[in-house]
Amino acid sequence: MKTRQLLPLAIDFLRRNKVRAMLTALGIIIGISSVVALVSAGEAAQKDITSQVSSLGPNLAFVLPQAPSGKTRLGQPPPIARAGSVGTLTLSDADAIRQNVKGIDGVAPELYATTPVSGGGVGVNATVLGTSADYAPVRNVQMVQGGFFTPRQEELGLNVVVVGHDIVQDLGQRARVGSEISIGNRPFTVIGVMDRRGTVGGRNMDNYVIIPAQAAKSLLVGDERLVLIDISLADAADSAQGKATLAEVTALLRDRHRTPPGTLEDFSISTQADLLQTLQAITGVLTILLAAIAGISLLVGGIGVMNIMLVSVRERTREIGLRKALGARKRDILLQFLTESVVLTIFGGIIGIVIGSLGAIGITGAMEIKGGPSVTAIIVAFVVSAAVGIFFGVYPARRASALEPIEALRYE
Amino acid sequence: MSITVTTEEATEIAERDDAPALELRGIRKIYNSGSVAFEAVRGIDLIVNKGDFVAVTGASGSGKSTLMNMIGCLDRPSYGLYRMEGEEISHKTENELAEIRNRRIGFVFQSYNLLARATALENVEVPLFYRGLPRRKRVPLAKAMLERVGLGARGDHTPAQLSGGEQQRVAIARALVGDPTIVLADEPTGNLDTSRTEEILQLFEALHEEGRTIVLITHEDEVASRAKRSVVMRDGLIIRDDAQ
Ligand SMILES: Nc1ncnc2c1ncn2[C@@H]1O[C@H](COP(=O)(O)OP(=O)(O)O)[C@@H](O)[C@H]1O
Ligand SMILES: [Mg+2]
């Protein structure tokens, strides 16, 4: 008997037991499709975030209102738990950096106000950001209409606003340049409309309304607490010049925050390289998590295959006896059942790959990021589905092949 | 350099040529079911020559099937010597036995034992499949054999679509397709009515006339009377044998 002749035999058997084959393959289909979809989506998201971070440029640095990661102040929760929380940075910190540190092209504090926004009486879902005129060059904001506010307009304390793409879409004429919109019940004059900025880190940048920091501060009830200060350096952040500049920023802020020597500061500075490193650590953990979920679902699918193959061996005991009586060797029976389980799992794998790829396209589409099915994920999924078939098929196949011909023939 | 043939080899070759198809000496089979050992075959000597048509009869439980399964290499004797065409079988490996079953034995069972989901033609192909023949070679051989048993037009029928007699004829075609040395049939007509039995018996008679060696188990005297030689068993022993 030649091995390749077993393939038609296995396909034939599965074709004649369609419902059972489909149900058994279902476990594999679910496992493989979730692997392909999740890994592809994860890969696309990682690429997207990485390219976004890279697009910030090597000269950008961020001052964050929390202790440097990896170290915590006594009695403080670990920094990861405090990520994004609002701490100790103030607008005057940002001003001090701009005025005192050389080698800096721009400083943009980010102050967020949660106040209602409406235009012509129509409410709109918006994020209110207060910042400096430097924000536009620092974050590379492109305008489609009008312009960003100037340092002069900032100094004069004018109530001017630059609106995002979605705001114009929602409010139409009510948000065109020159009209007034209401932010926190105060009238602001629209002076510019930003081009599409997309979603960054899960945040939609197109529903932003951007106003001068002082105006935002006056909308707030309590103290102003900055989420972030963006600093655009004259040199790359990881160059000697850039590092020296950032050391100066650190010294200045330590001084302003009266941080005693030898203790940890209550802020931290991170650069593009730091962010990429952090992201890689996070995606690394996510990948392991996904792999574990995928592994468990494949394990469950594989056990399903083994279970059905054992049932199949039992049901076909007489057939096995007969085949042996007609000249099948141990190896022939072993390979027959092994081929069946592998064909079953590869069949499930291929369907899973198709569904998973569609899922990946759907997920990345919903996340509005580029990327489709991951080739690596597809190749790995295919190999894994075949391996599952072998691993979980060997035991039932061995049981089948070990049957004595006469015992098997007598089996009722 | 001259080619020398040892005496041992020479005898073996001679043995091969005019050795009996089957030679059983002191064959015993002991079943150990649980704590009780039961001796189903208790010492059988039997020689079947090439071209013989032997009927084995005896009451139910007399050990006929046990004997037949050992002859057919489906089961191993507990004791005794078994030679097929002069070749010692007792110490063959499992794979060698599979090869013997495949090439030298054609087995016909009482309950037909066809693959239920396969067609008649596919059933007949099975022994050739395990011989490693590709499909394009199997199909014509299997078709010819189905025609030989009068079922040339039913090749694409499944067993469920065939009568008992037709199923047994498919099984006979399957037993013959590999051109075996010996055809073994364990109560092949046990499940059939008289006229179907007659068809099957005529088939066996025709095979005998072609010179095939046949051993047929039956408990029906009419069936036994059609064979050229009758062997009777009782309690695991042969109590009568025409040839002696
Ligand atoms: N696998 C087995 N285990 C134990 N006893 C068996 C087995 N097969 C057959 N026997 C016993 O051996 C005896 C002979 O059986 P069998 O060869 O089938 O007889 P027959 O075919 O002549 O009716 C019977 O008593 C039967 O119960
Ligand atoms: Mg019997």
XYZ file of C-alpha atoms in Angstrom, chain A residues 28-44 290-291 293-295 297-298 348-364 371-385:
56
model
C -10.254 23.632 14.984
C -12.043 26.210 12.844
C -12.801 28.347 15.885
C -9.282 27.968 17.251
C -7.490 28.721 14.005
C -9.793 31.553 12.948
C -9.377 33.294 16.303
C -5.609 32.877 16.121
C -5.437 34.292 12.611
C -7.842 37.158 13.340
C -6.275 38.170 16.661
C -2.667 37.837 15.589
C -3.319 39.678 12.318
C -5.184 42.469 14.087
C -2.498 42.651 16.777
C 0.226 42.837 14.182
C -1.621 45.550 12.249
C -3.007 35.768 22.427
C -0.797 32.752 21.889
C -5.682 31.839 24.253
C -5.041 30.362 20.833
C -3.191 27.447 22.381
C -8.675 26.842 21.982
C -6.553 24.577 19.795
C -10.621 22.915 9.702
C -7.410 24.915 9.545
C -8.025 26.131 6.008
C -11.595 27.181 6.789
C -10.306 28.801 9.980
C -7.671 30.697 8.000
C -10.316 31.999 5.604
C -12.673 33.055 8.408
C -9.811 34.463 10.472
C -8.534 36.484 7.514
C -11.989 37.943 6.948
C -12.147 38.649 10.681
C -8.764 40.390 10.546
C -9.962 42.568 7.675
C -13.113 43.364 9.661
C -11.252 44.208 12.870
C -8.623 46.393 11.225
C -3.410 45.910 7.406
C -5.073 42.634 6.562
C -4.362 39.015 7.429
C -0.847 38.322 8.663
C 1.106 35.936 6.425
C 3.055 34.652 9.408
C -0.163 33.907 11.267
C -1.558 32.025 8.268
C 1.541 29.898 7.803
C 1.788 29.158 11.520
C -1.946 28.354 11.679
C -1.624 25.891 8.817
C 1.364 24.115 10.328
C -0.271 24.072 13.757
C -3.512 22.585 12.435
